[in-house]
PDB file of C-alpha atoms in Angstrom:
ATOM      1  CA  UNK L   1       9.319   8.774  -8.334  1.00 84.00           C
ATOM      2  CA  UNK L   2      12.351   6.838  -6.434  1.00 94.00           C
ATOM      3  CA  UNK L   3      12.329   3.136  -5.814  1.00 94.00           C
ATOM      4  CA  UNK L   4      14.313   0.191  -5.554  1.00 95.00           C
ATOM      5  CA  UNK L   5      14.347  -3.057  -7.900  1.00 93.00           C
ATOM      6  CA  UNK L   6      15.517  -6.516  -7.065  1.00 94.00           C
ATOM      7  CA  UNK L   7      16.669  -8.210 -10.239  1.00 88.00           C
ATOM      8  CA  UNK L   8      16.900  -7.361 -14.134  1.00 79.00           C
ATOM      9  CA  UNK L   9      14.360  -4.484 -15.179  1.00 71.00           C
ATOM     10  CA  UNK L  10      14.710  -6.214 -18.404  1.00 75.00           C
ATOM     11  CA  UNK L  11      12.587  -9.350 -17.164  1.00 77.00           C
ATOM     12  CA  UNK L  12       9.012  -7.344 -16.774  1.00 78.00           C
ATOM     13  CA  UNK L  13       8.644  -7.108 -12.977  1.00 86.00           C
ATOM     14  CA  UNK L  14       6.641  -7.283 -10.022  1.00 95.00           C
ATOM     15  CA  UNK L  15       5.329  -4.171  -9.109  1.00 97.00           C
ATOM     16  CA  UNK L  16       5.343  -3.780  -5.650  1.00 98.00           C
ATOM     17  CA  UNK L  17       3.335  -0.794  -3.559  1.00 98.00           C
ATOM     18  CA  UNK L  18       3.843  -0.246   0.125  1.00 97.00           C
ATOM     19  CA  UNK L  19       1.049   0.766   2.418  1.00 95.00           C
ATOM     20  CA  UNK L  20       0.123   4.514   3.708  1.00 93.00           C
ATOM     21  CA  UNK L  21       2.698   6.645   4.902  1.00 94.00           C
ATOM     22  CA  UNK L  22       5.078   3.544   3.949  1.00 96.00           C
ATOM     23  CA  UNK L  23       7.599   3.333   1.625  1.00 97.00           C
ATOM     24  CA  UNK L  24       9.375   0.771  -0.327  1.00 98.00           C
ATOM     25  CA  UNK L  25      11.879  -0.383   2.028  1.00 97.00           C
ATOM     26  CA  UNK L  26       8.672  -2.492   3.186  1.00 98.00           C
ATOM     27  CA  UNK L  27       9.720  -4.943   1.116  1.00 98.00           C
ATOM     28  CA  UNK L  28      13.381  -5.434   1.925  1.00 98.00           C
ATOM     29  CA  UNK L  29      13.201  -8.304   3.532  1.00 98.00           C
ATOM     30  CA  UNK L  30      10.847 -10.160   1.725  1.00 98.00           C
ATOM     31  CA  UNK L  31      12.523  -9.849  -1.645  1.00 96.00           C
ATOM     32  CA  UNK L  32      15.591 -11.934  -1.200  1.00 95.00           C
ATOM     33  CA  UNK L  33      13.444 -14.722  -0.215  1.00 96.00           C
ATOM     34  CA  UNK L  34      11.698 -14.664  -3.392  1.00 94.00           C
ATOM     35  CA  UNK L  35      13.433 -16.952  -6.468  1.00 88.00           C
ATOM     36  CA  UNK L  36      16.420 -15.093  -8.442  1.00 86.00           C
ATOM     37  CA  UNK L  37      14.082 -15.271 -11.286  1.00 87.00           C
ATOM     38  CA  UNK L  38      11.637 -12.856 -10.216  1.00 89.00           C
ATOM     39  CA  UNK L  39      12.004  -9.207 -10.732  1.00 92.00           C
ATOM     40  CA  UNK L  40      10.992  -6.768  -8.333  1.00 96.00           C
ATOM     41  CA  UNK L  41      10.597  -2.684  -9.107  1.00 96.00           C
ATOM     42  CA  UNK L  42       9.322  -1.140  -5.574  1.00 97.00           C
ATOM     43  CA  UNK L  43       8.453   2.287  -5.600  1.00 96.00           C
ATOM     44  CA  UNK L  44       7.929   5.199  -3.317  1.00 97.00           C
ATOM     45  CA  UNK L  45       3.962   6.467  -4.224  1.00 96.00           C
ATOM     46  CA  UNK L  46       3.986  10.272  -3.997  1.00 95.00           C
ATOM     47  CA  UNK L  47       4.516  12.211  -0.906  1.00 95.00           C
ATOM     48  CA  UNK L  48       6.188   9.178   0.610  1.00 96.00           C
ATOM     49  CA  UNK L  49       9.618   7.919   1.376  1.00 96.00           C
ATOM     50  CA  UNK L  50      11.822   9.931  -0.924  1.00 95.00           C
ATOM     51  CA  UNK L  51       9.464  10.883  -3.948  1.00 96.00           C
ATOM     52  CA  UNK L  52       8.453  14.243  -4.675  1.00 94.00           C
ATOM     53  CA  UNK L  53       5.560  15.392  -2.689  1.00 94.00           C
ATOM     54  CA  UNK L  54       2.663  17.169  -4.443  1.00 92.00           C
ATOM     55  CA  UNK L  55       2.525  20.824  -4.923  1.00 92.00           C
ATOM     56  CA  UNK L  56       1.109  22.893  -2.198  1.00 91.00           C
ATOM     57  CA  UNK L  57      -2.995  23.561  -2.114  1.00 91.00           C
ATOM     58  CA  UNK L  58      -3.436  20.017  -3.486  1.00 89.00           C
ATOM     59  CA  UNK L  59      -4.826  17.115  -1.452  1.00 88.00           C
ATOM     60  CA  UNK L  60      -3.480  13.583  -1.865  1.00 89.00           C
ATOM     61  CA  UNK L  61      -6.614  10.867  -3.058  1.00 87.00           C
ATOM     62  CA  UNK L  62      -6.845   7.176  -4.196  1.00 86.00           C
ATOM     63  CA  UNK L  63      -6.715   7.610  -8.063  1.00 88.00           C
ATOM     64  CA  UNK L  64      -4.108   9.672  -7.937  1.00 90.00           C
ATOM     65  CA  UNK L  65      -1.973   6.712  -6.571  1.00 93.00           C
ATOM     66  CA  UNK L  66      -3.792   5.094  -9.214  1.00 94.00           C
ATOM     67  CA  UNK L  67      -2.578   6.775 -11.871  1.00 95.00           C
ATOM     68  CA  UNK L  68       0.861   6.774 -10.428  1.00 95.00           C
ATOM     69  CA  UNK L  69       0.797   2.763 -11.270  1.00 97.00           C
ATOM     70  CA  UNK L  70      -0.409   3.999 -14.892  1.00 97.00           C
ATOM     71  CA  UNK L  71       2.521   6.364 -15.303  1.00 96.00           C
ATOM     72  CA  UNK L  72       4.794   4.099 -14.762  1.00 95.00           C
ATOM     73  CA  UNK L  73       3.291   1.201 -16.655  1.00 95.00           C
ATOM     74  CA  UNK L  74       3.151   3.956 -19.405  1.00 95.00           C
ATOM     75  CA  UNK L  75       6.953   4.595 -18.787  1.00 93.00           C
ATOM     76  CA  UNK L  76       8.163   1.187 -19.246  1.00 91.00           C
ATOM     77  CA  UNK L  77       5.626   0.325 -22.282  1.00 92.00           C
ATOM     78  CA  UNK L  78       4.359  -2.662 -20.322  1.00 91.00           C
ATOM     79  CA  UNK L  79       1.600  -4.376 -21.972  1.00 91.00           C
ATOM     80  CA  UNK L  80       0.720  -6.965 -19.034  1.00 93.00           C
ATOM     81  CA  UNK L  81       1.854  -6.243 -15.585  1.00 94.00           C
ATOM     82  CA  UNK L  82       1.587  -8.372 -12.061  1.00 96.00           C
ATOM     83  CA  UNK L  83       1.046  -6.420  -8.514  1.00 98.00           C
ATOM     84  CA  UNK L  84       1.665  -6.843  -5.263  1.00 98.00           C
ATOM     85  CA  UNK L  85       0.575  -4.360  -2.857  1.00 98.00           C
ATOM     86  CA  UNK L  86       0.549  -4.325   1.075  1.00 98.00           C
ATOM     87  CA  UNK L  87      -2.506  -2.275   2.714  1.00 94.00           C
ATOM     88  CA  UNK L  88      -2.738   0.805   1.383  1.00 93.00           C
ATOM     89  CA  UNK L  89      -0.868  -0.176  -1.775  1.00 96.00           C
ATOM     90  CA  UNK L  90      -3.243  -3.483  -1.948  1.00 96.00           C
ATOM     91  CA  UNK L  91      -6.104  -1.290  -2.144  1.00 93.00           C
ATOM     92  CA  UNK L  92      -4.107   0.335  -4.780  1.00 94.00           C
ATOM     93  CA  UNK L  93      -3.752  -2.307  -6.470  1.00 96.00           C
ATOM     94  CA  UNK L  94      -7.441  -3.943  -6.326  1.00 96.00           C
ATOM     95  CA  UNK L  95      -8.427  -0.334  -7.915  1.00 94.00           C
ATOM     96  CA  UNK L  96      -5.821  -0.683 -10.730  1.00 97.00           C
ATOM     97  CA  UNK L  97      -7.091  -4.290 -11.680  1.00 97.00           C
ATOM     98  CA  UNK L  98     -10.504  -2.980 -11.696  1.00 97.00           C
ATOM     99  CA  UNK L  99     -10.355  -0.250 -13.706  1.00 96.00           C
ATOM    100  CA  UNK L 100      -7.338  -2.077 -16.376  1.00 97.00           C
ATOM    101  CA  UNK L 101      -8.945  -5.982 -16.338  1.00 97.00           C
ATOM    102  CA  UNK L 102      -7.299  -6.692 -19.148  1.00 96.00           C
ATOM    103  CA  UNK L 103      -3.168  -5.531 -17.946  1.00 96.00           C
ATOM    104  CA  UNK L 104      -2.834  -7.537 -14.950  1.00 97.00           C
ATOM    105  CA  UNK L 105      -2.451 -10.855 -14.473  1.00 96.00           C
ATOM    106  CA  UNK L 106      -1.627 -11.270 -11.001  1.00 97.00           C
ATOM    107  CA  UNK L 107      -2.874  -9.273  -7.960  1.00 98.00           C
ATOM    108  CA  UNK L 108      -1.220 -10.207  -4.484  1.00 98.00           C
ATOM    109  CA  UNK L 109      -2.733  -8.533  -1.578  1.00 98.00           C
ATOM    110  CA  UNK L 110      -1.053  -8.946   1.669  1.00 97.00           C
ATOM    111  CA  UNK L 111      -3.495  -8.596   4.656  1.00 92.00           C
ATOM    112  CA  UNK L 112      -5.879  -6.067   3.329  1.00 88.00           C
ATOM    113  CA  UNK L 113      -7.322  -6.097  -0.056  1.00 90.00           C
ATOM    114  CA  UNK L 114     -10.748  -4.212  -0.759  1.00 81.00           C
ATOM    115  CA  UNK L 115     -11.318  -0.720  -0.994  1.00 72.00           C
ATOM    116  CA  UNK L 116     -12.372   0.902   2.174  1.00 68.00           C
ATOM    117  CA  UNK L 117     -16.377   1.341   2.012  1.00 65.00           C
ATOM    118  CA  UNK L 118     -18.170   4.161   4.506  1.00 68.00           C
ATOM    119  CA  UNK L 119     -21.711   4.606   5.049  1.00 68.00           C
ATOM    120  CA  UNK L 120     -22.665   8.070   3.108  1.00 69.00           C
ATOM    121  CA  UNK L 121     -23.965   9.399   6.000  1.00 73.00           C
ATOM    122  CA  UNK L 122     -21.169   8.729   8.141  1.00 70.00           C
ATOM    123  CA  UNK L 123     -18.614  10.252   5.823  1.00 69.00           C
ATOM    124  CA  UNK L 124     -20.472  13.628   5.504  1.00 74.00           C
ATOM    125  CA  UNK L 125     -20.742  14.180   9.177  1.00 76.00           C
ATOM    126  CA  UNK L 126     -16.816  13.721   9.039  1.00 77.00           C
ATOM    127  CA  UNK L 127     -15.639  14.987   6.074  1.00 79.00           C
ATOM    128  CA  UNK L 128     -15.639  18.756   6.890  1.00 85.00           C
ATOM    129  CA  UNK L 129     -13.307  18.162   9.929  1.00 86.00           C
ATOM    130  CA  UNK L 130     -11.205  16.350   7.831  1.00 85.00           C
ATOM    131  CA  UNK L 131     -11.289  19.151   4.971  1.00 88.00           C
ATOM    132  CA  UNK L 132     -10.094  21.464   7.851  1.00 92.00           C
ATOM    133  CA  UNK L 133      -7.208  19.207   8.918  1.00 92.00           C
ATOM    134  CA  UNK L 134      -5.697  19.257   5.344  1.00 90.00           C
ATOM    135  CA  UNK L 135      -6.330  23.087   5.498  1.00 93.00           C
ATOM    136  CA  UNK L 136      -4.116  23.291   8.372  1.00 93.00           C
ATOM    137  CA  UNK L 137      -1.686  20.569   7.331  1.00 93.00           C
ATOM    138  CA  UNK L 138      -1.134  22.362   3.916  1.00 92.00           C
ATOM    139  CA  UNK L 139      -0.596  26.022   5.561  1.00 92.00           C
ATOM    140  CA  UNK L 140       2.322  24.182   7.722  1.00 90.00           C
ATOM    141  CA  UNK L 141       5.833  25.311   6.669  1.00 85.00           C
ATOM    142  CA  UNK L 142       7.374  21.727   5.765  1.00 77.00           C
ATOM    143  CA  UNK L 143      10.815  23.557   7.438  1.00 78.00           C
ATOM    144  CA  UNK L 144       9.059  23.323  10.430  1.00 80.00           C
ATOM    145  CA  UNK L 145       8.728  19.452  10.736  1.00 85.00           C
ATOM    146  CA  UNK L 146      10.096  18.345  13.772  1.00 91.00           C
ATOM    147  CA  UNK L 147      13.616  15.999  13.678  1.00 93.00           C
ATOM    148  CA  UNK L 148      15.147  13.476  15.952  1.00 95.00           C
ATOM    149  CA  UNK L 149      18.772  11.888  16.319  1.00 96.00           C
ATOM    150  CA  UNK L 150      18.004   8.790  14.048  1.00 96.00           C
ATOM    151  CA  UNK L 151      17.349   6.236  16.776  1.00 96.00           C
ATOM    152  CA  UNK L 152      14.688   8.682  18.337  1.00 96.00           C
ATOM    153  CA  UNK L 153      13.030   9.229  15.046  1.00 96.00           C
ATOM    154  CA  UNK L 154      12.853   5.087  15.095  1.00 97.00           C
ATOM    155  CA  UNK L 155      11.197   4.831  18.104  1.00 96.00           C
ATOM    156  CA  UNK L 156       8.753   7.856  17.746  1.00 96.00           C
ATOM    157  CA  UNK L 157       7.795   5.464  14.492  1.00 96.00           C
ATOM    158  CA  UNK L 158       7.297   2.495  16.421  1.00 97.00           C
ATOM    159  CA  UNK L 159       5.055   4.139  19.325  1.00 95.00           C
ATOM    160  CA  UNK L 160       2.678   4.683  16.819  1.00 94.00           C
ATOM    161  CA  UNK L 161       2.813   1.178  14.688  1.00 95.00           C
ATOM    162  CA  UNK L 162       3.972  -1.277  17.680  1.00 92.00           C
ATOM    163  CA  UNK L 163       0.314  -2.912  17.491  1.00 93.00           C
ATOM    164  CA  UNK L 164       1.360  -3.430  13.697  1.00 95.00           C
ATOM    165  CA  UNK L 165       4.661  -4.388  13.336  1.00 96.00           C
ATOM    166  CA  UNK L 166       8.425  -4.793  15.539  1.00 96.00           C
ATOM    167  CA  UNK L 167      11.271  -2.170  16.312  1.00 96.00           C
ATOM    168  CA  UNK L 168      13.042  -3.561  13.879  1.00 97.00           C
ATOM    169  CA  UNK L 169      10.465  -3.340  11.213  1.00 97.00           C
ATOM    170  CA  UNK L 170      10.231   0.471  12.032  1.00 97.00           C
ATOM    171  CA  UNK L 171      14.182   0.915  11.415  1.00 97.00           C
ATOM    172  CA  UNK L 172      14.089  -0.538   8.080  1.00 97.00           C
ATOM    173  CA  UNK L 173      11.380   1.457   7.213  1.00 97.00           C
ATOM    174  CA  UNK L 174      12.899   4.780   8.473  1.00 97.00           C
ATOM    175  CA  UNK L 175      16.045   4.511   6.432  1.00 96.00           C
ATOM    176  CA  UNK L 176      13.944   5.594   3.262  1.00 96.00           C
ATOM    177  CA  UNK L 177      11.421   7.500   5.523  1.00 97.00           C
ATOM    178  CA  UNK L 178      13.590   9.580   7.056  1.00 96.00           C
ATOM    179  CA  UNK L 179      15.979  12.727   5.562  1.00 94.00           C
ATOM    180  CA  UNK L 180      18.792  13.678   7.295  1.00 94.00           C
ATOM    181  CA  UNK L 181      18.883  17.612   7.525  1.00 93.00           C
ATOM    182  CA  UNK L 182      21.752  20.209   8.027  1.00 90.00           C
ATOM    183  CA  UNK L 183      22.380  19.939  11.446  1.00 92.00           C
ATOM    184  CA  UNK L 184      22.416  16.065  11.564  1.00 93.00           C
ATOM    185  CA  UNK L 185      18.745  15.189  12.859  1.00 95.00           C
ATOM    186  CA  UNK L 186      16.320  13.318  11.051  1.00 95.00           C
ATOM    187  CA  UNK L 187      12.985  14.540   9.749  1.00 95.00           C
ATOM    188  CA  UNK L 188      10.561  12.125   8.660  1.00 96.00           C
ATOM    189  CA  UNK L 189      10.299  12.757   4.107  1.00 95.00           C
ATOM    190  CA  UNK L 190       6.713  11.700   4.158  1.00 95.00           C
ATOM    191  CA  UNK L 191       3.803  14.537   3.898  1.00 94.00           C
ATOM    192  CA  UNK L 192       2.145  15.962   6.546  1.00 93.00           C
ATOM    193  CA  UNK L 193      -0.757  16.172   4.268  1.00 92.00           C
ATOM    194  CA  UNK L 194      -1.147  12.207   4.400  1.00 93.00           C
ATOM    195  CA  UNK L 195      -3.031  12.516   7.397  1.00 90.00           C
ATOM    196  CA  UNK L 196      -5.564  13.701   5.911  1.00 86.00           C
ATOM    197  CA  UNK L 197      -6.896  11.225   3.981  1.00 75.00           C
ATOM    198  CA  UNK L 198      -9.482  13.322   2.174  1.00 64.00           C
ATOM    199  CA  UNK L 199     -11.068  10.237  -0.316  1.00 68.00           C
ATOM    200  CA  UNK L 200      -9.938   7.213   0.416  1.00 56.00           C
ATOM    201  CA  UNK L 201     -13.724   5.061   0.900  1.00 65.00           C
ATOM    202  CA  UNK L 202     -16.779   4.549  -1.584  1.00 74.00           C
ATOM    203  CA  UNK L 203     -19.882   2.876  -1.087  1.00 79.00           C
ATOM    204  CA  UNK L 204     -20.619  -0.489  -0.851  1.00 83.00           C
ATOM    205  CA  UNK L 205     -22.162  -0.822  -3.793  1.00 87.00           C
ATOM    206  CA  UNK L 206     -19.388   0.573  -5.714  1.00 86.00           C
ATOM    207  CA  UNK L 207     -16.573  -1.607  -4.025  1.00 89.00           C
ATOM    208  CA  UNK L 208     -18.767  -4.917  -4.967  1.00 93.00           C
ATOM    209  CA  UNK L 209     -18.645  -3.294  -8.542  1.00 94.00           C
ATOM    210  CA  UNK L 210     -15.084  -3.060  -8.865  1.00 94.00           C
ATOM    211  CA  UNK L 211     -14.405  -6.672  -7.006  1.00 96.00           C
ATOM    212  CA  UNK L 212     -16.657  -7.215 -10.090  1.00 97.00           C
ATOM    213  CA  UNK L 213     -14.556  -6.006 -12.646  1.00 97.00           C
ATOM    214  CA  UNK L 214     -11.529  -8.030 -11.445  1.00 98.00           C
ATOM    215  CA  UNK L 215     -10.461 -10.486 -14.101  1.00 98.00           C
ATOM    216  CA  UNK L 216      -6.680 -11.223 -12.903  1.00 97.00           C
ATOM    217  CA  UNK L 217      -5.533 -14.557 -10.667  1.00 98.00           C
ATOM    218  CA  UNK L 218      -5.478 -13.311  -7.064  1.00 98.00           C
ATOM    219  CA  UNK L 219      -3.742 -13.821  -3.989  1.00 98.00           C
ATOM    220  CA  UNK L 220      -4.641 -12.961  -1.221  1.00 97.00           C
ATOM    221  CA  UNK L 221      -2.625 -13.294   2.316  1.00 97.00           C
ATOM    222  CA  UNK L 222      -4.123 -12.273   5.780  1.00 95.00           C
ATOM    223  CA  UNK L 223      -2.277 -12.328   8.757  1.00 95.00           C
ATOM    224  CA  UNK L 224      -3.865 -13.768  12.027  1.00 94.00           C
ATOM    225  CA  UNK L 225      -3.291 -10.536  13.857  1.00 92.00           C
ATOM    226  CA  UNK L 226      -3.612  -8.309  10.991  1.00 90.00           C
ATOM    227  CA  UNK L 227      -5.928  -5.104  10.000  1.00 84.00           C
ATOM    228  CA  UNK L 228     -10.035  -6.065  10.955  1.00 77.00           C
ATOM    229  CA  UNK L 229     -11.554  -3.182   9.234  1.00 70.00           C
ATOM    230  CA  UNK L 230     -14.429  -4.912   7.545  1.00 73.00           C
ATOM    231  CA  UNK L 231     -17.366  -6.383   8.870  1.00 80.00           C
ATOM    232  CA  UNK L 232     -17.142 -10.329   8.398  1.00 84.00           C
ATOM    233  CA  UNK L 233     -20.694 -10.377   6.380  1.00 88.00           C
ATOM    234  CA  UNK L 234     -19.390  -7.875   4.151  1.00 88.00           C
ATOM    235  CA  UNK L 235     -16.217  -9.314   3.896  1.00 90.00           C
ATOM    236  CA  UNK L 236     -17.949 -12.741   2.659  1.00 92.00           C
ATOM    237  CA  UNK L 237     -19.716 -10.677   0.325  1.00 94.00           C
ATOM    238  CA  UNK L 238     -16.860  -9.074  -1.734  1.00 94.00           C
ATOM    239  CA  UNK L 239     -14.978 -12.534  -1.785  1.00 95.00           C
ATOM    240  CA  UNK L 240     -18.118 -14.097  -2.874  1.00 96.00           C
ATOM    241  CA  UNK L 241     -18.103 -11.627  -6.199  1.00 97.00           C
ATOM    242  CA  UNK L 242     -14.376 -11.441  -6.679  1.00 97.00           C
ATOM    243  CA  UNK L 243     -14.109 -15.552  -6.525  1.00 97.00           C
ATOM    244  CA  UNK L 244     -16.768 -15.303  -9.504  1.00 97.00           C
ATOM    245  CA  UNK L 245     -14.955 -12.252 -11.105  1.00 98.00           C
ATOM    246  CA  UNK L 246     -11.391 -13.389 -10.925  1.00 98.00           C
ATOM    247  CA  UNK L 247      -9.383 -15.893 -12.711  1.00 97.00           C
ATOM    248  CA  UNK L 248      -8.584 -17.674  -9.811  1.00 97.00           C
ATOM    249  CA  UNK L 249      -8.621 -16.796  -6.257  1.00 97.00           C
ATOM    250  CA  UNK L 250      -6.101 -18.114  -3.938  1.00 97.00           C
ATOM    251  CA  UNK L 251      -6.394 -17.033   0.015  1.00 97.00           C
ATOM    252  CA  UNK L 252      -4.333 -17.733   2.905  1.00 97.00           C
ATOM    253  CA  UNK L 253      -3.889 -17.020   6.548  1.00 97.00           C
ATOM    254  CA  UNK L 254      -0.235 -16.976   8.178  1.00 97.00           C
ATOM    255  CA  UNK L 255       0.725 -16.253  12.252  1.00 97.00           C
ATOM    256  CA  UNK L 256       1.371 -12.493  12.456  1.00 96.00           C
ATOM    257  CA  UNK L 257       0.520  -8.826  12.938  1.00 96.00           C
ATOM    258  CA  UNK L 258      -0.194  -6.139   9.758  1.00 96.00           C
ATOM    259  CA  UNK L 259       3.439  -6.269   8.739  1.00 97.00           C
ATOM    260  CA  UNK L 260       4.376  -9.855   8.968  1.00 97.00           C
ATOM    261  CA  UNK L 261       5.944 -10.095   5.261  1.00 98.00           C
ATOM    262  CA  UNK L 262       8.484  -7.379   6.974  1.00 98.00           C
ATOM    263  CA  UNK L 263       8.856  -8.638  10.235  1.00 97.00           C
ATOM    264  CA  UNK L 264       8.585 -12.576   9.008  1.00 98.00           C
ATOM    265  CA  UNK L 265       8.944 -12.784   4.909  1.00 98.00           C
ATOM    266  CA  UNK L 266       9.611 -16.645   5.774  1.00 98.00           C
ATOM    267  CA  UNK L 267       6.347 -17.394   6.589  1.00 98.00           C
ATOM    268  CA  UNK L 268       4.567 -15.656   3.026  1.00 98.00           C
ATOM    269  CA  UNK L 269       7.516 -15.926   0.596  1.00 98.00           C
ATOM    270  CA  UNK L 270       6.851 -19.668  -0.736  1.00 97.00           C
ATOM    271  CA  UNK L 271       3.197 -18.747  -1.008  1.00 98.00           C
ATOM    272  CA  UNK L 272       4.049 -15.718  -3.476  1.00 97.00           C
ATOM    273  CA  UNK L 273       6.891 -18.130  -5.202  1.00 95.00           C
ATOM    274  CA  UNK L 274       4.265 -20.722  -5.512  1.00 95.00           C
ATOM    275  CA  UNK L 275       1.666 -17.985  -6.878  1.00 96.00           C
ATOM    276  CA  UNK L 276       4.105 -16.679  -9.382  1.00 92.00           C
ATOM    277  CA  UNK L 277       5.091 -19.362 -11.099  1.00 86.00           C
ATOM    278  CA  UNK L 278       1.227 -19.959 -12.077  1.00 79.00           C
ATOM    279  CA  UNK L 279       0.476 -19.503 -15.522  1.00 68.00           C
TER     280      UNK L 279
END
């Protein structure tokens, strides 16, 4: 793992995961807003920003992000542990408090927060083109990746997030998401093999179980222009169980797109402050 930490590691910190294909620069704005008091350990998940991808002829999937949270819980002998997580890394992060009810005791989710849930059906009819995709991916020879002068490499990022997040947000992202190679270009350090995400849904059924199993206070911040991947009935649903489940559920809505604690930490970093300092 590499990562990044805001503050003393010997105050237990906020563990903070970024979203898919992210890394933790995602958080470098948002960090110095929070109070001095809080301490912040942001990591890079595997195959992203500048951790060690997996070996070759393995495929990435949800617990083993998972049990990337446990290793490092494991590592620092933490006994109770708080998470934030944006997207991907909130999804991460509602799995974790599922499955370890009893070590968290505060869950922030910024904009997204269940696990994704796909019609069995559905995902069969896919799943064999997506199988192939990683077959391909994985055969690739990672010398091969194309590379950019830096500011190219920026804006080849933000073509494919500017519905998500600014220019701006894409450079501070890039510094960690990028590698500078031999000849001076840029390749981007994430895996190919990300995209293809070869287990990243469940069933409905299963998600309500783990929103469930959530026993932690929870916070959870959408942004007005964010991520609408759920169907609103369904939506209603989860939060109906997890408001049961947890020990206290806190939601609000702020003006912005997916990325808004990156491109405008002002507008969510007194409602984390405020969160944390709950007992």
């Amino acid at each position: 793992f590499t990562g990044k930490c805001w503050g003393s590691l010997n105050a237990k910190p906020v563990l903070c995961l970024h979203g898919y294909q992210d890394n933790a620069g995602t958080w470098d704005t948002l960090a110095p807003l929070l109070p001095h008091d809080i301490s912040l350990l942001a990591v890079d998940l595997p195959g992203h920003g500048l951790s060690s991808h997996i070996p070759t002829g393995n495929a990435y999937h949800l617990l083993d992000f998972v049990l990337a949270i446990q290793r490092i819980v494991n590592h620092y002998g933490w006994k109770k542990i708080s998470l934030m997580g944006h997207s991907f890394g909130s999804i991460s992060g509602f799995v974790y408090s599922a499955l370890y009810p009893e070590q968290v005791e505060h869950f922030i989710a910024l904009d997204t927060i269940k696990r994704f849930n796909t019609d069995p059906a559905r995902k069969l009819k896919n799943h064999g083109e997506i199988l192939d995709k990683f077959l391909h991916l994985d055969s690739l020879d990672p010398k091969s990746s194309p590379s950019y002068i830096y500011e190219d490499a920026v804006e080849h990022l933000h073509k494919s997030m500017e519905k998500c997040t600014t220019k701006g947000g894409c450079e501070i992202l890039s510094r960690r998401g990028t590698i500078k190679m031999t000849d001076g270009s840029y390749s981007f350090s994430r895996d190919a093999r990300l995209k293809a995400s070869v287990d990243l849904s469940y069933t409905w059924q299963y998600v309500l179980q783990f929103a469930a199993n959530v026993k932690c206070k929870v916070l959870h911040i959408q942004a007005l222009q964010g991520l609408t991947l759920e169907k609103p009935e369904e939506m209603d649903e989860f939060l109906d169980v997890l408001k049961k489940s947890a020990a206290l559920y806190e939601s609000h809505t702020v003006e912005g797109r997916h990325y808004v604690h990156l491109d405008f930490p002002e507008r969510v970093a007194p409602i984390i402050s405020d969160f944390l300092k709950q007992k």
